[in-house]
PDB file of C-alpha atoms and ligand atoms in Angstrom:
ATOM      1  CA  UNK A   1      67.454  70.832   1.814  1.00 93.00           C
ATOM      2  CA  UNK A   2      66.655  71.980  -1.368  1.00 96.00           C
ATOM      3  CA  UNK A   3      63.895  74.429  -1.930  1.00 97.00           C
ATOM      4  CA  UNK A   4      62.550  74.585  -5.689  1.00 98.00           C
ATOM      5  CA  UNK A   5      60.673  78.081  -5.757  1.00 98.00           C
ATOM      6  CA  UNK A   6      58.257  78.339  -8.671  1.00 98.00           C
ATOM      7  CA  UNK A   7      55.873  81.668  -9.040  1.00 98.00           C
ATOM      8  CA  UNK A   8      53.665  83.457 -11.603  1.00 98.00           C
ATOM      9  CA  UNK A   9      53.210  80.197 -13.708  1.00 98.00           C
ATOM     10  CA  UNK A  10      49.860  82.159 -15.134  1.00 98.00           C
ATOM     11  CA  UNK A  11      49.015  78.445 -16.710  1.00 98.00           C
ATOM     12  CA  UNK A  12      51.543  78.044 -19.445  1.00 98.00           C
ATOM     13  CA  UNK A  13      52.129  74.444 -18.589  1.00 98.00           C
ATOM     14  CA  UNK A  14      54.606  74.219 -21.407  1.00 98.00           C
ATOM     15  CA  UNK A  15      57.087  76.886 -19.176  1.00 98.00           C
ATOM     16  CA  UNK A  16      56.569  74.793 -16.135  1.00 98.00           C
ATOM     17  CA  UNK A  17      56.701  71.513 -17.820  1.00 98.00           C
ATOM     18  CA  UNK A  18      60.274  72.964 -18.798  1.00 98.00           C
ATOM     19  CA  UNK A  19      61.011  74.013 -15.048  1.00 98.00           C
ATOM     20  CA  UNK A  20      60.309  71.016 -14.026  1.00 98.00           C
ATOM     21  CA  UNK A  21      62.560  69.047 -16.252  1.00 97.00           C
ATOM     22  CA  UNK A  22      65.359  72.135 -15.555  1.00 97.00           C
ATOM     23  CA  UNK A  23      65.280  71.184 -12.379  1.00 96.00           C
ATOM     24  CA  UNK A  24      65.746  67.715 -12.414  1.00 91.00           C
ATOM     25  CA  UNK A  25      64.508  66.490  -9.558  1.00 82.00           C
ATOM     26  CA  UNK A  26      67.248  68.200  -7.387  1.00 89.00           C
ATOM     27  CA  UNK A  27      64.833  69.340  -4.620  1.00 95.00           C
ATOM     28  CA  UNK A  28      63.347  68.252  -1.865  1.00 96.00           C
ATOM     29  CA  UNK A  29      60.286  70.354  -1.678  1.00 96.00           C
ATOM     30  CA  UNK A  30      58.303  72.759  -3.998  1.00 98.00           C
ATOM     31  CA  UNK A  31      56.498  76.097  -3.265  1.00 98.00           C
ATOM     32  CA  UNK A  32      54.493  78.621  -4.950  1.00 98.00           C
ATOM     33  CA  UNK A  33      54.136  82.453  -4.600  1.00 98.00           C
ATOM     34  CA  UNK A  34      51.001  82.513  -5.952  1.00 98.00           C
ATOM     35  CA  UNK A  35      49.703  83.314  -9.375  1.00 98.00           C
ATOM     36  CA  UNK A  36      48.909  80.133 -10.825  1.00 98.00           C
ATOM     37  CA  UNK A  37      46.178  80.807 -13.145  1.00 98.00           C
ATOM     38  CA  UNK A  38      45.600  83.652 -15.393  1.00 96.00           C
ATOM     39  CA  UNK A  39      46.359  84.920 -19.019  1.00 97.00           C
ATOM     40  CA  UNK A  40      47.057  81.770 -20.101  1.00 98.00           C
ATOM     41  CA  UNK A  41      45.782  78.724 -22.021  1.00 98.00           C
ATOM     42  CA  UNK A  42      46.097  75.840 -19.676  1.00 98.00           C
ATOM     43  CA  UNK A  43      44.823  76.615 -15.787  1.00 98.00           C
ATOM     44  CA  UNK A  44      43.758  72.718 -15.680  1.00 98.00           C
ATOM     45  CA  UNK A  45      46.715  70.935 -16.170  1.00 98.00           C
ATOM     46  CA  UNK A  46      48.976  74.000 -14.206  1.00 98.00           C
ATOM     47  CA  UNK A  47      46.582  73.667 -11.056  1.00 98.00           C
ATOM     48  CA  UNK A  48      46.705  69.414 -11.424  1.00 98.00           C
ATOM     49  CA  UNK A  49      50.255  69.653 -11.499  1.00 98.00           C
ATOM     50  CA  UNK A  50      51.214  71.866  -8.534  1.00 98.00           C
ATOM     51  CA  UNK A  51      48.313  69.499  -6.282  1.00 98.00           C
ATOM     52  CA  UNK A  52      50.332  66.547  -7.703  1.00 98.00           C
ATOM     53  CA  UNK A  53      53.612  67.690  -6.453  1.00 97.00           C
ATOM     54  CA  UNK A  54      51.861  68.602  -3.464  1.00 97.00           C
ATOM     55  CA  UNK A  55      53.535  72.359  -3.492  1.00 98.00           C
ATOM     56  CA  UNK A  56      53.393  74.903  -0.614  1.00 98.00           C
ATOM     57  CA  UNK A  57      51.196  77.445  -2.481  1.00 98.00           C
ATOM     58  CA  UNK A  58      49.971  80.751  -1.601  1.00 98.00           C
ATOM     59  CA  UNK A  59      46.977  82.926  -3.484  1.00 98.00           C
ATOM     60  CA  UNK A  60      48.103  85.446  -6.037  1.00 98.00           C
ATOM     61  CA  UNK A  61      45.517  88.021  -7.155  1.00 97.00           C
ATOM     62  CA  UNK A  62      44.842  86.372 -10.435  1.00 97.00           C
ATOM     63  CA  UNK A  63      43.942  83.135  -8.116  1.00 98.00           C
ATOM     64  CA  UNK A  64      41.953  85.485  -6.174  1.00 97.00           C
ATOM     65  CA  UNK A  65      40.155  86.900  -8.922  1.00 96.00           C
ATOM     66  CA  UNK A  66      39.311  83.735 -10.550  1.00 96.00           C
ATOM     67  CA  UNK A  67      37.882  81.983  -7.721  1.00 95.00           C
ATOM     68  CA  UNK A  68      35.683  85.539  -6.949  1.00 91.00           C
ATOM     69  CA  UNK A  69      37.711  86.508  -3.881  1.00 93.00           C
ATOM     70  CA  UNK A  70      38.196  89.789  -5.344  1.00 90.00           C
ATOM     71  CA  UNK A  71      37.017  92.375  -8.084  1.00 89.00           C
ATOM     72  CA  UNK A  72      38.565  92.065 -11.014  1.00 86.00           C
ATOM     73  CA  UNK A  73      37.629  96.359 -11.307  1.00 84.00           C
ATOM     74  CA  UNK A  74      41.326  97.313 -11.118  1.00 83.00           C
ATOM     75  CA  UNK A  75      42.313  94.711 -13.665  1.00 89.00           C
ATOM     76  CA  UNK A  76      42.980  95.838 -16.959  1.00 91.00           C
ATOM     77  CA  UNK A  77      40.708  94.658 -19.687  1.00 92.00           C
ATOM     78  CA  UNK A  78      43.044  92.329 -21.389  1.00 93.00           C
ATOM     79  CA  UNK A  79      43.455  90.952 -18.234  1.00 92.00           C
ATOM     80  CA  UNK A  80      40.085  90.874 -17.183  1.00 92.00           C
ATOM     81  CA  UNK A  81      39.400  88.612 -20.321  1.00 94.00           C
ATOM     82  CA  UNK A  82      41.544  85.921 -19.080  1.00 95.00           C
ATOM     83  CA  UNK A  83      40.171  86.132 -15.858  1.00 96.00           C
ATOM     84  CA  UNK A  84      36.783  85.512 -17.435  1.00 95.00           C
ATOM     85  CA  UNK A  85      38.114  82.395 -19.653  1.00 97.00           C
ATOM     86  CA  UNK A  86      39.682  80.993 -17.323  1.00 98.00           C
ATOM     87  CA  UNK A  87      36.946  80.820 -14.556  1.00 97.00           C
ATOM     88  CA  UNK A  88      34.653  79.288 -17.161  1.00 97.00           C
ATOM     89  CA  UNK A  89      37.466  76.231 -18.255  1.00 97.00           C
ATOM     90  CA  UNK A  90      38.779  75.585 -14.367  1.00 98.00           C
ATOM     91  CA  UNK A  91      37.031  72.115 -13.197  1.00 98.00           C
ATOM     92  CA  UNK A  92      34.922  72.211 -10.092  1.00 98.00           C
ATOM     93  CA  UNK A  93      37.481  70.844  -7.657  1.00 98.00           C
ATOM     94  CA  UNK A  94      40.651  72.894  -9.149  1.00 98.00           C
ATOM     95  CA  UNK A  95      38.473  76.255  -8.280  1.00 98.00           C
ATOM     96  CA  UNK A  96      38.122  74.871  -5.166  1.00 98.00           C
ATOM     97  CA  UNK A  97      41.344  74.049  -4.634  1.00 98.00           C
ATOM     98  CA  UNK A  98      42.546  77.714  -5.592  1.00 98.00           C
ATOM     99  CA  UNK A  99      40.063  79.245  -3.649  1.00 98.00           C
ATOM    100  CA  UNK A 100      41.306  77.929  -0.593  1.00 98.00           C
ATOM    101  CA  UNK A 101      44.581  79.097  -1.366  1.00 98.00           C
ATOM    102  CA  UNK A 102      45.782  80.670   1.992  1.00 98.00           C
ATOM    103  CA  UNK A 103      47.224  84.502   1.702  1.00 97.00           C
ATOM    104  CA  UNK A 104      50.552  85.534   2.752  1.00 95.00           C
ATOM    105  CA  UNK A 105      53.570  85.786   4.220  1.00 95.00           C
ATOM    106  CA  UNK A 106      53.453  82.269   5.003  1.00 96.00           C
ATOM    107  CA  UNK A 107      56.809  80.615   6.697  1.00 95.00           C
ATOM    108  CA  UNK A 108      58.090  77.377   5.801  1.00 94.00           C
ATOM    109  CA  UNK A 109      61.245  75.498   6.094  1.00 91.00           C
ATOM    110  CA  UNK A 110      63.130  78.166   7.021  1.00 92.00           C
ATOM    111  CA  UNK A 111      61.799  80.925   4.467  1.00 96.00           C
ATOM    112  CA  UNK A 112      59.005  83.059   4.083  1.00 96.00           C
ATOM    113  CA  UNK A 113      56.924  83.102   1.003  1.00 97.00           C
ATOM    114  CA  UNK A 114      54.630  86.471  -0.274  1.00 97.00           C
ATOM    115  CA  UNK A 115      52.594  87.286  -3.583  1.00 98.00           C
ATOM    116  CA  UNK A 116      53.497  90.672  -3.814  1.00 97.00           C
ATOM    117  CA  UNK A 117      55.101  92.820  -0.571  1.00 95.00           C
ATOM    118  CA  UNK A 118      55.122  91.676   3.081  1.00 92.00           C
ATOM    119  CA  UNK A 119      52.862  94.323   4.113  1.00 91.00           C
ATOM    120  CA  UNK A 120      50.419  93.957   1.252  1.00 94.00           C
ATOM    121  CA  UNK A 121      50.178  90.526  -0.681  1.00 96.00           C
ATOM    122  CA  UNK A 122      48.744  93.140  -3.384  1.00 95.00           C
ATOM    123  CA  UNK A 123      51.518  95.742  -3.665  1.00 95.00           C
ATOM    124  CA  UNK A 124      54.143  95.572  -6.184  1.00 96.00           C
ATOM    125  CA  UNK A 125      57.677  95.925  -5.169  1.00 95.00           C
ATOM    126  CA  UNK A 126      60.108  97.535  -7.346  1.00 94.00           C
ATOM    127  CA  UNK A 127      61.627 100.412  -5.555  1.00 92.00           C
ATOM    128  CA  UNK A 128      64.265  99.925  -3.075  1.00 91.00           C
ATOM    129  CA  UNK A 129      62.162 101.535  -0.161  1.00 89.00           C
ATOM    130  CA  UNK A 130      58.982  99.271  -1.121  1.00 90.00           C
ATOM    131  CA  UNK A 131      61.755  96.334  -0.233  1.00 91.00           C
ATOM    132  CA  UNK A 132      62.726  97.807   3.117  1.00 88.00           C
ATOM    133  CA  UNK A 133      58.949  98.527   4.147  1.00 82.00           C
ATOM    134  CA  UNK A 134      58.614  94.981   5.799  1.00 79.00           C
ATOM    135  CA  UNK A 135      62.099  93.452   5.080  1.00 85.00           C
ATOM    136  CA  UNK A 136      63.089  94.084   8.730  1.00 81.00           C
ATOM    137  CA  UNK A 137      59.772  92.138  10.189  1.00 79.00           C
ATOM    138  CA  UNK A 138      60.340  89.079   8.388  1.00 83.00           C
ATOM    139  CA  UNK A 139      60.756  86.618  10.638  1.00 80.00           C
ATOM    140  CA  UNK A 140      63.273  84.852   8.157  1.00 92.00           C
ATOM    141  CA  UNK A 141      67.028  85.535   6.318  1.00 95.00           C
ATOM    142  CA  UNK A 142      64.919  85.039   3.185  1.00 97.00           C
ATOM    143  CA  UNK A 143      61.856  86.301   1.937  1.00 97.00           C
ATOM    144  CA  UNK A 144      60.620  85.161  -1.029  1.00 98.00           C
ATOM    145  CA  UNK A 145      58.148  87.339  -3.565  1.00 97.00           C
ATOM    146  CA  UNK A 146      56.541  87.347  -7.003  1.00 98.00           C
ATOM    147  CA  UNK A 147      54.733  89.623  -8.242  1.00 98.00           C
ATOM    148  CA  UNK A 148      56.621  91.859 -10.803  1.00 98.00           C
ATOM    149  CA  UNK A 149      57.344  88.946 -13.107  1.00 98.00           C
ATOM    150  CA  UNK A 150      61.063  90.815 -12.777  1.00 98.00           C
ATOM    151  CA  UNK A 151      63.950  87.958 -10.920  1.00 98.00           C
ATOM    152  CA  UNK A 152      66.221  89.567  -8.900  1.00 97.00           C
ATOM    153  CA  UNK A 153      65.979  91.199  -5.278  1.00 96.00           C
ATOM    154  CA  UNK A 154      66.981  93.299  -2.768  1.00 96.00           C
ATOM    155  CA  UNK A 155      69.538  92.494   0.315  1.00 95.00           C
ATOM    156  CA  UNK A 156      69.921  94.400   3.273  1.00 94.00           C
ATOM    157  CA  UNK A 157      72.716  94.882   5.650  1.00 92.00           C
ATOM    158  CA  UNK A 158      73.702  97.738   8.416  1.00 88.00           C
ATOM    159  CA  UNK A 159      71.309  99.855   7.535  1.00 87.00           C
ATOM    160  CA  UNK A 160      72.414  99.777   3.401  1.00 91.00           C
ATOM    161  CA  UNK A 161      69.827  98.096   0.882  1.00 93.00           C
ATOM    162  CA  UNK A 162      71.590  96.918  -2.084  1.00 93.00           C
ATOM    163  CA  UNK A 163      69.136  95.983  -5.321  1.00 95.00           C
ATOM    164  CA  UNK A 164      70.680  92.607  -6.639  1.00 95.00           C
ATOM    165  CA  UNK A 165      71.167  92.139 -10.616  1.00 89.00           C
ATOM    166  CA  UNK A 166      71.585  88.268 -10.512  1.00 91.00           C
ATOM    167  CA  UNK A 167      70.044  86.907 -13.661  1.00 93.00           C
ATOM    168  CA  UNK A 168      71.650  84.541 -15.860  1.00 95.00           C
ATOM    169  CA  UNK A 169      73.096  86.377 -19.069  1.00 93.00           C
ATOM    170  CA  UNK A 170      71.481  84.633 -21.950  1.00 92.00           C
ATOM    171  CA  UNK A 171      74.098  81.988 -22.747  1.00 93.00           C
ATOM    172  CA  UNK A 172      74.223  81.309 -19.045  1.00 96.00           C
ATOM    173  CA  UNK A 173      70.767  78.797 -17.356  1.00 96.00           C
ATOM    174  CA  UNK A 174      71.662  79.996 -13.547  1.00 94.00           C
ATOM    175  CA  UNK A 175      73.330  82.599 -11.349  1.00 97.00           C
ATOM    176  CA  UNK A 176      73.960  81.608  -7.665  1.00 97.00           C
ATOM    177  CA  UNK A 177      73.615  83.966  -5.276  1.00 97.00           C
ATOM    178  CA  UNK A 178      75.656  83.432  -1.633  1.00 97.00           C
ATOM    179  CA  UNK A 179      73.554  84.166   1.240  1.00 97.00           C
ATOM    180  CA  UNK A 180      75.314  85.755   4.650  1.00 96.00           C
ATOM    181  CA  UNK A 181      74.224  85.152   7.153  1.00 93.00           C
ATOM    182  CA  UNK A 182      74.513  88.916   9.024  1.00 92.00           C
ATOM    183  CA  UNK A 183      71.945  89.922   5.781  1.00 94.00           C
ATOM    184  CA  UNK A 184      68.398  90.207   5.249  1.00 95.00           C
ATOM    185  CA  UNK A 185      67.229  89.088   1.183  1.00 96.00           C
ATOM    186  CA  UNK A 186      64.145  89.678  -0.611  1.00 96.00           C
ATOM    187  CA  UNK A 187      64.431  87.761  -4.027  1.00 97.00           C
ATOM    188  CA  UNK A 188      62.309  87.030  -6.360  1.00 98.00           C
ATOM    189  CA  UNK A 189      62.475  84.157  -8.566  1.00 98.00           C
ATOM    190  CA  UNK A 190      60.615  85.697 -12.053  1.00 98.00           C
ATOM    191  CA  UNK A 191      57.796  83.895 -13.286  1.00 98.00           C
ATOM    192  CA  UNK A 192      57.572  80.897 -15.169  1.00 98.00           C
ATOM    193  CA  UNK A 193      54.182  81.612 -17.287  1.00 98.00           C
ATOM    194  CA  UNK A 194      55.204  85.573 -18.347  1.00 98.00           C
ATOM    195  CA  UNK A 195      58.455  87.070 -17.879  1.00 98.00           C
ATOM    196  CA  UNK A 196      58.392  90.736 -17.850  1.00 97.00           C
ATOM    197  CA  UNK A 197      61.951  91.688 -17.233  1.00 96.00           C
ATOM    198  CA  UNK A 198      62.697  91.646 -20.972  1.00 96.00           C
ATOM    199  CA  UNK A 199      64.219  87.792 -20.899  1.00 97.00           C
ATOM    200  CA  UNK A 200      61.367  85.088 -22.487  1.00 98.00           C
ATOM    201  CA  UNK A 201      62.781  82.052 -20.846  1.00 98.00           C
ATOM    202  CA  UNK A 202      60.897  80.681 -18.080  1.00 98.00           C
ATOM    203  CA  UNK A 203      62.734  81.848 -14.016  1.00 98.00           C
ATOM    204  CA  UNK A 204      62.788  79.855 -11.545  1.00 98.00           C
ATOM    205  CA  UNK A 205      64.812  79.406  -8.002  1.00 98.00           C
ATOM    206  CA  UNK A 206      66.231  77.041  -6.467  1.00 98.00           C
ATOM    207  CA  UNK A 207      67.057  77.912  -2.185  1.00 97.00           C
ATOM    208  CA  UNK A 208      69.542  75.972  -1.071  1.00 96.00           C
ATOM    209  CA  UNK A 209      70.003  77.647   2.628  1.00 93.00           C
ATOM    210  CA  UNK A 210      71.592  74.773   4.331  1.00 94.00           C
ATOM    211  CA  UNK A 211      74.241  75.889   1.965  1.00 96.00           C
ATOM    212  CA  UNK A 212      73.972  79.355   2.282  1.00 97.00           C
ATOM    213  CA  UNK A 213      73.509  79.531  -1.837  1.00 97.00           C
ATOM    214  CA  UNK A 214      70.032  80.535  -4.075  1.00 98.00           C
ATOM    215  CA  UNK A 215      69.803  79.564  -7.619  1.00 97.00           C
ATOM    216  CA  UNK A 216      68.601  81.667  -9.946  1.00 98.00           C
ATOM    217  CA  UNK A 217      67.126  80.130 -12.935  1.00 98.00           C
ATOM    218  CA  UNK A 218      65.867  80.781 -16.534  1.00 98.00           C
ATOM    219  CA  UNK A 219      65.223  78.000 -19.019  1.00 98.00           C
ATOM    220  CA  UNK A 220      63.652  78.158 -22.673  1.00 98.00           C
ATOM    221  CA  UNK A 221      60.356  76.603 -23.756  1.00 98.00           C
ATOM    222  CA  UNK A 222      58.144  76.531 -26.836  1.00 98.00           C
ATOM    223  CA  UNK A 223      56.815  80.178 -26.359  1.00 98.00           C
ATOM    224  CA  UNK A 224      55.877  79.195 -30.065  1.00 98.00           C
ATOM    225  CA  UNK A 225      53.376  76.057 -28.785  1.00 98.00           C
ATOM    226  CA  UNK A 226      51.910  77.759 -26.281  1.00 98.00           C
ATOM    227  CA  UNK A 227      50.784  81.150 -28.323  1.00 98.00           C
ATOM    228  CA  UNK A 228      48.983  78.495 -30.454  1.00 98.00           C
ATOM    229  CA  UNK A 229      46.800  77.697 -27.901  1.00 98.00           C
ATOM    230  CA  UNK A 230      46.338  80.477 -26.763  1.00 98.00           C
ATOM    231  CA  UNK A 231      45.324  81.862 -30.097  1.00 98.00           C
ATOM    232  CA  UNK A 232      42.841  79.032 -30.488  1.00 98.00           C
ATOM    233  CA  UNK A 233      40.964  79.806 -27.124  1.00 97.00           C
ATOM    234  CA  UNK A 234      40.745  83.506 -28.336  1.00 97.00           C
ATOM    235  CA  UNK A 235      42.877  84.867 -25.504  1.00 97.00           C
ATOM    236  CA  UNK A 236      44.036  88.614 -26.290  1.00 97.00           C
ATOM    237  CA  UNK A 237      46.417  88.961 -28.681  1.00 97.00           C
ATOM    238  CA  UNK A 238      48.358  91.506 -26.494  1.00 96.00           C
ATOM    239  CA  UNK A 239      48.811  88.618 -24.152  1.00 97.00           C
ATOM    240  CA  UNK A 240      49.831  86.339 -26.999  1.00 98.00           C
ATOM    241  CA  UNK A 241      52.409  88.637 -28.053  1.00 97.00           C
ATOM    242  CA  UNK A 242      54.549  88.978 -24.841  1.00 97.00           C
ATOM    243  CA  UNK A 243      55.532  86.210 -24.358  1.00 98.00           C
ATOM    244  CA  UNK A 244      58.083  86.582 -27.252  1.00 97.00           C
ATOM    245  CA  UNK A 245      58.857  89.930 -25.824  1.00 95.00           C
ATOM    246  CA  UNK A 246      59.205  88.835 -21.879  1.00 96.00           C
ATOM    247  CA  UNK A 247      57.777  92.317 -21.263  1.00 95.00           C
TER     248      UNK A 247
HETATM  249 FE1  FE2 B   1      51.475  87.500 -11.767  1.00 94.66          FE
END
C-alpha cells in the first residue's frame, strides 16, 4: 500500500494542486499532518479538497487557531494576520470541519502521524534529542511529523540517532529512502504551502512500507500565481515574499 503523506499545505492550492498531479494517482490512501489553513490565499478550496479525497487529517496549530481552539498570543503578527483573514473567508461547514480536526499522534495503516513532536503536537523538532524524546514510544517503525516546514528526519538504531539529509537535489523530483526494519524513523515530508528549508518547490512523501521504501518529494508550482492572490487579499507581504525564498 501506498501512503501519499501531504502536510503544511497553509492553503496554497496551486502547490497541492501540483502534488496532486506529482503524484499521479500512485497511492492508495492520503493523510495530513495538520496545517491546512493559514498564511495563505485559498483555505476554501485547500479544506474542499482534502474532505474530497477523504484524507486522514490531524489539527495543526494554524487549524487550531483558526477555528478558536487556541490563542493566537504566541503567534507572530504577520502570522496572526492570516489567521484573522482566513477565519473571516472559511465557509461555515469547512470551519467546522477543521475544528473537529482530532490532535495527535494518531496511528493508521501501519504509521503514526503528529503536527509537531510526539510528546507535544506544539513543539518543534529540529534537534536530534527533540527526535529521540518520544521516538522510542511510538508504537510504529515510522512516525510521521510536520511542523518545521524542513523534509528530512531522524532514524534511530542501537542506541545511535542519525539526522537524515534525503532531499532531492534540485534537478532531481524524489529521493527514496530504504526503511530497516531493526530502525526507528521520524521523517518529515516538508510542506506543500511554505517550504522553509531553503528549496521553493512544493515536498511531499510518498510511504511505501510494504516495500520497505519512503519517497521523498519536491515538485515546482506557480509560486508566481499564487503571490498574486495573495497580494490581492492584502496578506503580508513578508508572507508573500517567501515563498520565492522557501525560507
Ligand atoms: Fe505549518
Amino acid at each position: 500500500m501506498r501512503v501519499l503523506v501531504l502536510s503544511d499545505l497553509h492553503s496554497n492550492g496551486t502547490a497541492l494542486d501540483a502534488v496532486l498531479d506529482a503524484a499521479k494517482q500512485r497511492w492508495d490512501l492520503s493523510v495530513c499532518l495538520g496545517d491546512v489553513v493559514g498564511y495563505g490565499p485559498d483555505p476554501n478550496e485547500v479544506t474542499a479538497r482534502l474532505r474530497e479525497l477523504g484524507t486522514k487529517t490531524i489539527r495543526g496549530n494554524h487549524d487550531k487557531a483558526v477555528s478558536g481552539l487556541m490563542a493566537t498570543e504566541d503567534f507572530n503578527p504577520v502570522a496572526k494576520v492570516a489567521v484573522d483573514w482566513t477565519r473571516a473567508q472559511l465557509k461555515p461547514e469547512h470551519m467546522a470541519w477543521l475544528s473537529a480536526l482530532p490532535k495527535g499522534p494518531l496511528e493508521t495503516d501501519g504509521i503514526v502521524l503528529v503536527h509537531g513532536a510526539l510528546q507535544d503536537e506544539d513543539e518543534y523538532v529540529f534537534t536530534p534529542e527533540q527526535a529521540l524524546d518520544g521516538l522510542l514510544d511510538s508504537n510504529a517503525i515510522v512516525t510521521f511529523f510536520g511542523h518545521t516546514h524542513h523534509q528530512g528526519g531522524f532514524s534511530y538504531r542501537d542506541s545511535h540517532l542519525e539526522v537524515l539529509q534525503i532531499r532531492p537535489r534540485a534537478a532531481e523530483s524524489f529521493a527514496a529512502l530504504r526503511v530497516e526494519q531493526a530502525r526507528r524513523y521520524l521523517l518529515n515530508p516538508g510542506s506543500i504551502g511554505q517550504p522553509r528549508d531553503g528549496d521553493s518547490r512544493a515536498a511531499f512523501a510518498i510511504a511505501d512500507l510494504d516495500h520497505n521504501v519512503v519517497e521523498f518529494w519536491r515538485v515546482p508550482y506557480d509560486i508566481a500565481a499564487v503571490q498574486e492572490r495573495m497580494r490581492a487579499a492584502h496578506l503580508p507581504e513578508p508572507l508573500v515574499q517567501r515563498l520565492v525564498a522557501g525560507r
